[in-house]
XYZ file of C-alpha atoms in Angstrom:
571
model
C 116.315 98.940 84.498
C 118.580 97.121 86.461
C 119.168 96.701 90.524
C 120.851 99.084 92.492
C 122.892 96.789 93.992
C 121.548 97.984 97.667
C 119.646 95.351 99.840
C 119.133 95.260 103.758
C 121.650 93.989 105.853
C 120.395 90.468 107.122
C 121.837 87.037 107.324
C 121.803 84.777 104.091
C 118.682 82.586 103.543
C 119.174 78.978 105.178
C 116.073 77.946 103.692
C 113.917 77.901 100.113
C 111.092 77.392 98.307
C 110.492 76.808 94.245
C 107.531 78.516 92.759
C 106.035 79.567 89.347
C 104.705 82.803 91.111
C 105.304 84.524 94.518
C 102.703 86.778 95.885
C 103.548 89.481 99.140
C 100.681 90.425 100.414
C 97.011 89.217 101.786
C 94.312 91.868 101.099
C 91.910 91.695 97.938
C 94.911 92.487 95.250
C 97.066 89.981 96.746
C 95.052 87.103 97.193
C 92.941 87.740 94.211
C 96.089 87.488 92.193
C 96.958 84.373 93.934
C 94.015 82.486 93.561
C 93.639 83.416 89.426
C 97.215 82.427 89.087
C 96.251 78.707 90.924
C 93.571 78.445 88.520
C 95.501 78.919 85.702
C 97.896 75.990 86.874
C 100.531 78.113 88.082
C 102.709 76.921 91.734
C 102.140 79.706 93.544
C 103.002 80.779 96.853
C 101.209 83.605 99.309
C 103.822 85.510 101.762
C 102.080 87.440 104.337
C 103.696 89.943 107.069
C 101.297 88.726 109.965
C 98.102 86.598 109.332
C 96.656 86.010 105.981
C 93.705 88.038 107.135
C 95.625 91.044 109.011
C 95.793 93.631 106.293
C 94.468 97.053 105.149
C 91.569 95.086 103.505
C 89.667 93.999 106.365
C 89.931 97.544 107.928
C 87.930 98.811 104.662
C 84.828 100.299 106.445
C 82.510 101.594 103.358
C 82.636 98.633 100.634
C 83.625 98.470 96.759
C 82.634 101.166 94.371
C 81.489 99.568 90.629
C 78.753 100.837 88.011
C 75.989 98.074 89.405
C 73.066 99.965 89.931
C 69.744 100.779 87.349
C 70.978 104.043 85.196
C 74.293 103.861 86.554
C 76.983 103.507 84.144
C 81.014 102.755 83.745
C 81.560 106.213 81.955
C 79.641 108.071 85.488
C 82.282 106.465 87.093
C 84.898 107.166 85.030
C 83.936 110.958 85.192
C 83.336 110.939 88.512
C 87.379 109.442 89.382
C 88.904 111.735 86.683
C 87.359 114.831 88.804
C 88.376 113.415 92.195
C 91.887 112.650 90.426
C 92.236 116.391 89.700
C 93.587 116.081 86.231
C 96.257 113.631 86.954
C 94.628 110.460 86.381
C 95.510 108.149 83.542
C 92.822 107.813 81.593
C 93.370 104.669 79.868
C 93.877 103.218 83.543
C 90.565 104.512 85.040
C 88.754 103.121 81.950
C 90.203 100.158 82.769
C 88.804 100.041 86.024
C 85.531 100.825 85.534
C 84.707 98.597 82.253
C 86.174 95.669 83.895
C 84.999 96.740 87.539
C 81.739 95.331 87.282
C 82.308 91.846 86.292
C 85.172 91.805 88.369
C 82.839 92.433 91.479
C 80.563 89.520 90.270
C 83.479 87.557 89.901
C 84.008 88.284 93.871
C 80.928 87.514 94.872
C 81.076 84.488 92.889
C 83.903 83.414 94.923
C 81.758 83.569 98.324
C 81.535 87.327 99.649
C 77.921 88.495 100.529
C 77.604 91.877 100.202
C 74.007 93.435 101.764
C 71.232 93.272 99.857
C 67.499 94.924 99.671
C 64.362 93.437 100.303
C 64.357 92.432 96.822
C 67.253 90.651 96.438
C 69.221 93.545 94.633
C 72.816 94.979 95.978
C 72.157 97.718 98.471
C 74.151 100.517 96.841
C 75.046 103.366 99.012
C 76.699 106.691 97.939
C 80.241 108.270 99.458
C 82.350 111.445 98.620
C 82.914 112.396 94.644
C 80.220 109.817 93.561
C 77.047 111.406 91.656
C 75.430 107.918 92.156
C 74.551 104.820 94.554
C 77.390 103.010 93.572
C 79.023 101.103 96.818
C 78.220 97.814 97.453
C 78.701 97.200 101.138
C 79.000 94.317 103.489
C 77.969 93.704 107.454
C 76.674 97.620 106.814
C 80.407 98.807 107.823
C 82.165 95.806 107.556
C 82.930 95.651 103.780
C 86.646 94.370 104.053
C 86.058 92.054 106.375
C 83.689 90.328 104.758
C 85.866 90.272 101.304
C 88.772 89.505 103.035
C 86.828 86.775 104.753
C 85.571 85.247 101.466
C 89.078 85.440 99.917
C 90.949 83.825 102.675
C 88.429 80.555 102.917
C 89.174 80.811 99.238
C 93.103 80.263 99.133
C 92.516 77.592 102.526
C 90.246 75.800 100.198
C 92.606 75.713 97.441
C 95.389 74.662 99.702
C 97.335 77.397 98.142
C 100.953 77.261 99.735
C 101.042 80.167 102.329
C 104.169 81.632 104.651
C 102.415 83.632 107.381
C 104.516 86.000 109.629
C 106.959 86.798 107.266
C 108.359 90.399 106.042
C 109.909 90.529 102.614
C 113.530 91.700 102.551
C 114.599 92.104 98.915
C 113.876 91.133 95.524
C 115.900 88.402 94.278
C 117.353 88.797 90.339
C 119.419 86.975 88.182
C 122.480 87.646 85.849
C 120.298 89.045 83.291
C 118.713 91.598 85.711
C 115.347 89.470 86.145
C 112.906 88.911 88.724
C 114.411 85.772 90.544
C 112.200 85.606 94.035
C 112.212 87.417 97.338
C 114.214 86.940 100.453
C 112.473 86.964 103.505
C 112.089 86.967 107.481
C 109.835 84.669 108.819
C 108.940 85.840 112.394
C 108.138 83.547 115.386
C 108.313 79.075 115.067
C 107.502 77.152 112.454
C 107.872 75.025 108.920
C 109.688 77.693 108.167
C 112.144 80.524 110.658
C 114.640 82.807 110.149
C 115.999 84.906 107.007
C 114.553 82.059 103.745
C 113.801 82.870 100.142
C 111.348 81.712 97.799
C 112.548 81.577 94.267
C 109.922 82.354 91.407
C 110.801 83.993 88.121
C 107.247 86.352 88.535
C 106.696 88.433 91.973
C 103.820 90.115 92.633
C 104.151 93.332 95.449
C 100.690 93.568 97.273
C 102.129 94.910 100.425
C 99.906 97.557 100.309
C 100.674 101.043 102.224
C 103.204 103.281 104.144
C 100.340 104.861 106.834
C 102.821 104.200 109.462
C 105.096 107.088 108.168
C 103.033 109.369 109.582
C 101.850 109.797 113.569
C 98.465 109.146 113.261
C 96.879 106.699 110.502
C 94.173 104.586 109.791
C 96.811 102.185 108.946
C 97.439 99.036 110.510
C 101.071 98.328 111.926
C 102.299 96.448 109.250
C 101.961 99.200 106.671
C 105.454 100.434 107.069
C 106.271 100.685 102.696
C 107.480 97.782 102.713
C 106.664 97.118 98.815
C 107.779 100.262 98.100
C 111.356 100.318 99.366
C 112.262 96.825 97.887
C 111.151 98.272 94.602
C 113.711 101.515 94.537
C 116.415 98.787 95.826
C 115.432 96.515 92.958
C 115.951 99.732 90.893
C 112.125 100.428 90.512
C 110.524 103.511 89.635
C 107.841 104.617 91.761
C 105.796 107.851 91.130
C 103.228 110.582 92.696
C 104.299 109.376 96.735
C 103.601 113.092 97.181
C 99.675 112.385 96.873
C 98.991 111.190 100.111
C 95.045 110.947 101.098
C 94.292 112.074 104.748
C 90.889 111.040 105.544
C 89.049 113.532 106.668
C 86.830 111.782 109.612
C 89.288 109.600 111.675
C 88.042 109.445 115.276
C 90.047 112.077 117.107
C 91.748 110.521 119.938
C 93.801 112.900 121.462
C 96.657 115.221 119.879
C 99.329 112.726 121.404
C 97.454 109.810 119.962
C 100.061 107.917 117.931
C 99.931 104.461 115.372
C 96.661 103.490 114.132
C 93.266 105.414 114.941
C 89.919 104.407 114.350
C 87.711 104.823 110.989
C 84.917 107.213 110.407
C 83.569 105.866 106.736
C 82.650 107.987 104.301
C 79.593 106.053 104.008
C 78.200 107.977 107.324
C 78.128 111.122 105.527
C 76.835 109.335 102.389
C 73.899 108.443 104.486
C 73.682 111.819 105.760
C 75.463 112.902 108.574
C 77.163 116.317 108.986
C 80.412 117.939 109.800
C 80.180 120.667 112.254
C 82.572 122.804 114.531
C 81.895 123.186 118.089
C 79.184 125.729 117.821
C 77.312 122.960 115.534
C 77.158 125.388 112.316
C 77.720 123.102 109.448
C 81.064 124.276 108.007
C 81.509 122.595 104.584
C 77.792 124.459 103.774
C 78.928 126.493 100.270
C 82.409 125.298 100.099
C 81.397 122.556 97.543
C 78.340 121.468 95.478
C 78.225 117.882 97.248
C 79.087 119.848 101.137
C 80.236 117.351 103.013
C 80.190 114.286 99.916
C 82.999 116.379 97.912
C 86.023 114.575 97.327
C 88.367 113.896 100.492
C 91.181 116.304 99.707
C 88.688 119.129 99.466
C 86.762 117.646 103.031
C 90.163 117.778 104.534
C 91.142 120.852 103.805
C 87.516 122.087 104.648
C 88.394 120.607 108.318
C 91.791 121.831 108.881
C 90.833 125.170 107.722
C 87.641 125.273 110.109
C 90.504 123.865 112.823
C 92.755 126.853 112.104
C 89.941 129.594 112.488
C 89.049 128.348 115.824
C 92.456 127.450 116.775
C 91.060 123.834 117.826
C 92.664 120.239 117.487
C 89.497 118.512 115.918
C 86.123 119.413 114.129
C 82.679 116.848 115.256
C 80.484 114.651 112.991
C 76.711 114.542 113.908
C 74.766 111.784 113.111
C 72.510 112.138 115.956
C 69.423 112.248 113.810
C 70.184 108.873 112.598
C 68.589 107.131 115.927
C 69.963 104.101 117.328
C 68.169 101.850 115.422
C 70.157 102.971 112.122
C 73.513 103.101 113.804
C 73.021 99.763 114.933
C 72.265 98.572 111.887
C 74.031 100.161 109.348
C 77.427 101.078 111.215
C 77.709 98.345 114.177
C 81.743 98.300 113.809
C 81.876 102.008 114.544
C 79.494 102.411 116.978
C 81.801 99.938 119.081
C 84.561 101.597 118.221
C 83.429 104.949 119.357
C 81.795 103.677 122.612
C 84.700 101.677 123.281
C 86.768 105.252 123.620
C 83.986 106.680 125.705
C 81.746 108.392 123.221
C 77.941 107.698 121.837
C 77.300 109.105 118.393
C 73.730 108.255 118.979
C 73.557 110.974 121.586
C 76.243 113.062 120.694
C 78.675 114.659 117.665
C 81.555 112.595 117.263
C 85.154 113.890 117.406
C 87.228 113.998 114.091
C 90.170 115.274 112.468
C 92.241 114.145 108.988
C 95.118 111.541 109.206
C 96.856 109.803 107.098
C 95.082 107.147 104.920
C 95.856 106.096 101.455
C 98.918 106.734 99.063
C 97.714 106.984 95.424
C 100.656 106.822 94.513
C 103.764 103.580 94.910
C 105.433 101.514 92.155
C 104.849 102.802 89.202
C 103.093 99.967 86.805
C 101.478 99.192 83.413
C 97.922 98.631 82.210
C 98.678 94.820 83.234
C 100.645 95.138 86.279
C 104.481 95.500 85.426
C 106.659 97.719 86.830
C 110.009 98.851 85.502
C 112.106 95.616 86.707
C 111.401 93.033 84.508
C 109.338 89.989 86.213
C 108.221 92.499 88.898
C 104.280 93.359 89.180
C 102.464 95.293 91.946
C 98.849 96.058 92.336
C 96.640 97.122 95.110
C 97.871 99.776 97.341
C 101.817 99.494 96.901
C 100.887 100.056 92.966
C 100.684 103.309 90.932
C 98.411 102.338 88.137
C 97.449 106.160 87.469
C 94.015 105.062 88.489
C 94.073 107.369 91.842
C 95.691 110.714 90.146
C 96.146 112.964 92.972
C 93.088 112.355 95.298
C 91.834 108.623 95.114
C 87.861 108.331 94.605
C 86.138 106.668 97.688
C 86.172 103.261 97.545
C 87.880 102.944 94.020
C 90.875 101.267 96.198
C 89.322 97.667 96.672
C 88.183 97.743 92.830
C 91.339 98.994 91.917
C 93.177 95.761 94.151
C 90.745 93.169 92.068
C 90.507 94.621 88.685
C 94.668 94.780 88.303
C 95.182 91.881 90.027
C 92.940 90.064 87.732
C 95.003 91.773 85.037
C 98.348 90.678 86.523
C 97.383 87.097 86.852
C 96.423 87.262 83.071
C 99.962 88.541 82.146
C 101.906 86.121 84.061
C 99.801 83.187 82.652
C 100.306 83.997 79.317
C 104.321 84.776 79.948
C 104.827 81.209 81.442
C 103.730 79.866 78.410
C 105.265 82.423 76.264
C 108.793 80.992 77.506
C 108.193 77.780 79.267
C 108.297 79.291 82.534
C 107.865 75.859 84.601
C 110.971 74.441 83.209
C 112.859 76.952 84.502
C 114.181 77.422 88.216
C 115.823 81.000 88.734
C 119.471 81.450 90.072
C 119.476 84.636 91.975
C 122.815 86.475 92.101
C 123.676 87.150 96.002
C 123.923 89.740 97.120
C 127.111 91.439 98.811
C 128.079 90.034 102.137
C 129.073 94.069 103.225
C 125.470 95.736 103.890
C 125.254 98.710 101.628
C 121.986 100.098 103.579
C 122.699 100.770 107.003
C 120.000 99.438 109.148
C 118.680 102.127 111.432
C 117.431 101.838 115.083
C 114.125 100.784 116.044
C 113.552 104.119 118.183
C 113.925 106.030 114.713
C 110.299 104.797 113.717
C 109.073 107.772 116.379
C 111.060 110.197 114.876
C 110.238 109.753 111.012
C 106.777 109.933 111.935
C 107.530 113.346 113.873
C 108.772 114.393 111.268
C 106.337 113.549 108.357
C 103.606 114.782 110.614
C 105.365 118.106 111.336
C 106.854 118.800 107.727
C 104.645 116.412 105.131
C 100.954 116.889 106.378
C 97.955 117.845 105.589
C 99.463 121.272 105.856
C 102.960 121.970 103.608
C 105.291 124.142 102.603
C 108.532 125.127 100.730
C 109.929 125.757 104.475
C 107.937 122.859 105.722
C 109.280 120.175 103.854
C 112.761 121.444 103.519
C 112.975 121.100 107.150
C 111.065 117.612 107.067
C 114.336 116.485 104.240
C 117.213 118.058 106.562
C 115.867 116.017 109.511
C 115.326 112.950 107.526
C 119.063 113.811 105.909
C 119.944 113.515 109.695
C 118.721 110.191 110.368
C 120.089 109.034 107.165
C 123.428 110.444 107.360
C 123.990 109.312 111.415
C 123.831 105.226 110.343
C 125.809 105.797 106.872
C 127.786 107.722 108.887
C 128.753 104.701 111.761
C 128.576 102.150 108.889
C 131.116 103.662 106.956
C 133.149 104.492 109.640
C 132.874 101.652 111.994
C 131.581 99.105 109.753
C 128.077 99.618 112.968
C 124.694 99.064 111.593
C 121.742 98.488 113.666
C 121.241 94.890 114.426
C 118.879 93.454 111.979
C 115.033 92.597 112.965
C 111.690 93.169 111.930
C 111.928 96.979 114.118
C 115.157 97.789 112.291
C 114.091 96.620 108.768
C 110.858 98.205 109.305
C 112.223 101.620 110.444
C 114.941 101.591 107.459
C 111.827 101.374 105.126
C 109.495 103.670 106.395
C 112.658 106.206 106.154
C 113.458 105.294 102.198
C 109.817 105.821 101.393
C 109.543 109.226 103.590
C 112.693 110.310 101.972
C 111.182 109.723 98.476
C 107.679 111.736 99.532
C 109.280 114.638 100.613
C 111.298 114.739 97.770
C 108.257 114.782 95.465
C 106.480 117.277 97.628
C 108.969 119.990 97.084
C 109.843 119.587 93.320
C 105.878 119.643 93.017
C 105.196 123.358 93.663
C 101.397 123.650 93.237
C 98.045 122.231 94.922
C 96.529 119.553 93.232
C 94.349 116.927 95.344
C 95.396 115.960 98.423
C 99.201 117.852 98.202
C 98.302 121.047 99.232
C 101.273 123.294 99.234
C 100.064 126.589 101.186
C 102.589 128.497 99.584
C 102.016 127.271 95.973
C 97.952 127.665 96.341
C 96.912 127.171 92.869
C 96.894 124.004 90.650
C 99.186 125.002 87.757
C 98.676 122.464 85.022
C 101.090 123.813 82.490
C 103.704 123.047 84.497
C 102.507 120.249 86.878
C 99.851 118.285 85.186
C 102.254 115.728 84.699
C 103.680 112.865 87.262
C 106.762 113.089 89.610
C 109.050 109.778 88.751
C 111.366 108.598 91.254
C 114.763 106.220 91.478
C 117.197 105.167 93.692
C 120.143 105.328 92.426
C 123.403 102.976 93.753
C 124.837 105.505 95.893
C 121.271 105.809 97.787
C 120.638 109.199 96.104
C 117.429 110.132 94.489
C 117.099 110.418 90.735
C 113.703 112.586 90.203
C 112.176 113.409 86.804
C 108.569 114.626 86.047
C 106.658 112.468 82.950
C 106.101 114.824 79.603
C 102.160 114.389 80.828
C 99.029 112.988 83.020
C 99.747 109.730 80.904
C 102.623 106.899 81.852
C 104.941 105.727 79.473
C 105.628 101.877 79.038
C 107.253 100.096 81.446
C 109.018 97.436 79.199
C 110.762 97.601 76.157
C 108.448 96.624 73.085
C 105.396 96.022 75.320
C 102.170 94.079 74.233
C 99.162 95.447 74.074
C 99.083 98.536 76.705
């Protein structure tokens, strides 16, 4: 696979840094991968977009899903994700992740993250959606990512791991041979180092984690704009299933103009019992499903937006009433703040809801150890599609998912440094062209992809839908080639106008996938395809960029990946 030859129009680095190993990203996948590679003797350097601590990680509410528990075991799990992945799982990935999920989790807490405990000393497991078993280990009650990312951070400061804070990747760097050569990247804000740099390492690791910010409302925080995903396609990258995005289906309803991130509901308050109800309090997802409200979240979702249709409403309620105030206080303190601080008290009344956007199983498409399609390229975490997810991620498979395949990835890279005497070698990226061959587009044009992804790519879709979501996203597209190749105008570049250019390459490539796929399978529900159809769509949706910023789509000849690399080790 070799680059497209596109990159985003920004100055040329004036600065550098050497490294053995490059890491984007800050939540459990990234640093996990960082700190393994450091141990293994490798020079390895953390880029962050804001603080080392200001990712999706921290905002993980209900904890880390592993088979820990008496009587539990790794094939439940497994059985339990393949259902939840509605036949499109890969099932040498998930087995993966739940044989090597366990220790992995040990291997965190070893590593200085407390998760709660029971009188006797023992994890206090909890249960959430798709899970036939206490299998979540949790942290602060509802603060389970911020107490991993916690331990993690004090981890790489500890270390002294080299880190660049405030800094957006641009593109990946390659050399004449077509292999992973670095990053370039913006470093936002005074300090060591400012301005457009690069840091040159013949292994990168994407763990940008999501794209939430494509849509209106997310649980996403700001700085999930694709980031990972759109270098990727420029580096030539294939990335696959973008059309399976999760809505969650209990995000604190805010307001129908409420826009950018919204606050959590976790899962883990209707694992403990609480109920969905519509406005006349009769509990709605009651004979839809064997687990009610615990089935998986596509099927909760659609359960809500349905109930939302019948009663032509904006939002459904959550009633945990009969939990008391002693158990809200104690087992969900961060979202008891969070709903009082918007005016509401789910100790005396139903809470608000409705789906938004929340988790893309699907990204750069990757190996059993982490490699994508561009050689010296790895991704894990969100920005990864391992096949783990299929087309409706498990609850809180994500953060086991971000440690097992980074642990993976840092095993791979170790072993190909001393394969071919990595160290001794400094890469020589190729430049790239002086003329931009992206057009940078506006900052204003963040609003409008999101208008449009909410409108056209939704919870809700449709052949009509989405093919009026790609015509106004053709639009956007075609108005800056348009002034760039006739006026040689682009948008001037900054983080606003490299941010909105991604979001629109990754919302291009979603909607694309959404209409070839013409079924419902997870959490793509097509309401004019209503059936799954597995003879024709049990199978993945592949996507390219190709030079000329076109799309080169092809579907996989079944649920499982092929290789990523030519003669691969063990897969």
């Amino acid at each position: 696979m070799t680059s497209t030859g596109i990159a985003l129009h920004a100055p040329a680095p004036g600065w550098n840094l050497d490294a053995d190993v490059v890491v984007v990203g800050s939540g459990v996948a990234g640093l996990t991968a960082a700190l393994r590679c450091e141990a293994a003797g490798l020079r390895t350097v953390v880029v962050t977009k804001a603080r080392l601590d200001d990712g999706s990680t921290r905002w993980a509410q209900g904890g880390i899903a592993a088979a820990l528990g008496e009587g539990d075991t790794p094939e439940q799990h497994l059985d339990d994700t393949l259902v939840a992945g509605a036949g499109l799982c890969d099932e040498n990935a998930v087995r993966t992740l739940v044989t090597e999920g366990p220790d992995a989790v040990r291997r965190l807490i070893a590593t200085g993250a407390h998760f709660d405990e029971t009188e006797d000393g023992a994890l206090d497991l909890t249960r959430e959606g798709g899970h036939h078993r206490r299998r979540i280990a949790h942290a602060g009650g509802d603060a389970s990512g911020a107490e991993i990312s916690r331990a993690l951070v004090e981890a790489v400061r500890a270390r002294g791991l080299p880190t660049v804070e405030n800094a957006l990747v641009l593109d990946l760097l390659t050399d004449a041979e077509g292999r992973t050569a670095g990053v370039s990247l913006h470093v936002m804000g005074e300090g060591q180092h400012d301005g457009v740099g690069a840091v040159l390492a013949p292994a990168v690791v994407l763990a940008t984690g999501g794209m939430g910010q494509v849509f209106s409302a997310t649980t996403n925080p700001h700085v999930s704009t694709g980031d990972g995903v759109a270098l990727a396609l420029r580096a030539g990258a294939e990335v696959s299933d973008l059309e399976f995005v999760q809505f969650h289906p209990t995000v604190l309803f805010l307001g129908a103009d409420a826009e950018g991130q919204q606050p959590l509901v976790s899962e883990a308050v209707r694992g403990e019992g609480a109920h969905l109800v519509d406005a006349d309090g009769v509990r709605f997802m009651v004979g839809q499903h064997e687990l009610a409200e615990l089935a998986p979240r596509d099927i909760v979702a659609k359960g809500i937006t349905r109930r939302m249709q019948e009663h032509g409403t904006e939002h459904m309620y959550l009633d945990a009433r009969h939990f008391g105030r002693e158990m809200w206080e104690k087992r969900f303190p961060t979202i008891l703040a969070a709903c009082r601080a918007h005016g509401m008290d789910p100790v005396t009344e139903p809470i608000p809801i409705a789906p938004a956007a929340h988790y893309a199983s699907g990204g750069v498409r990757t190996d059993l150890h982490g490699r994508t399609t561009v050689p010296g390229l790895y991704a894990c975490g969100e920005v990864a599609c391992t096949g783990v997810h299929g087309a409706n991620r498990l609850a809180s498979n994500s953060l086991l998912e971000g440690l097992v395949y980074a642990e993976r990835i840092a095993e791979d890279i170790t072993k190909e440094h001393a394969r071919h005497h990595l160290h001794a070698r400094v890469p020589v990226p190729v430049p790239h062209p002086a003329t931009p061959a992206h057009p940078l587009l506006p900052a204003e044009a963040r609003f409008a992809i999101q208008r449009v992804m909410t409108e056209g790519a939704g919870v809700l879709r449709s052949a009509d839908s989405l093919a009026e979501a790609a015509a106004r996203l053709g639009r956007i597209h075609a108005d800056a080639a348009g002034a760039l190749a006739e006026h040689g105008k682009t948008a001037v570049p900054g983080v606003d106008t490299w941010e909105a250019t991604n979001l629109l390459c990754v919302a291009r490539v979603l909607v694309a996938a959404a209409r070839r796929r013409e079924e419902t399978r997870g959490c793509h529900w097509r309401e004019d395809h209503a059936d799954r159809d597995d003879p024709n769509w049990r199978r993945h949706i592949v996507v390219r960029l190709n030079p000329d910023r076109t799309l080169a789509t092809h579907t996989t000849p079944t649920a499982d990946f092929p290789a990523t690399v030519e003669n691969p080790q063990e897969q």
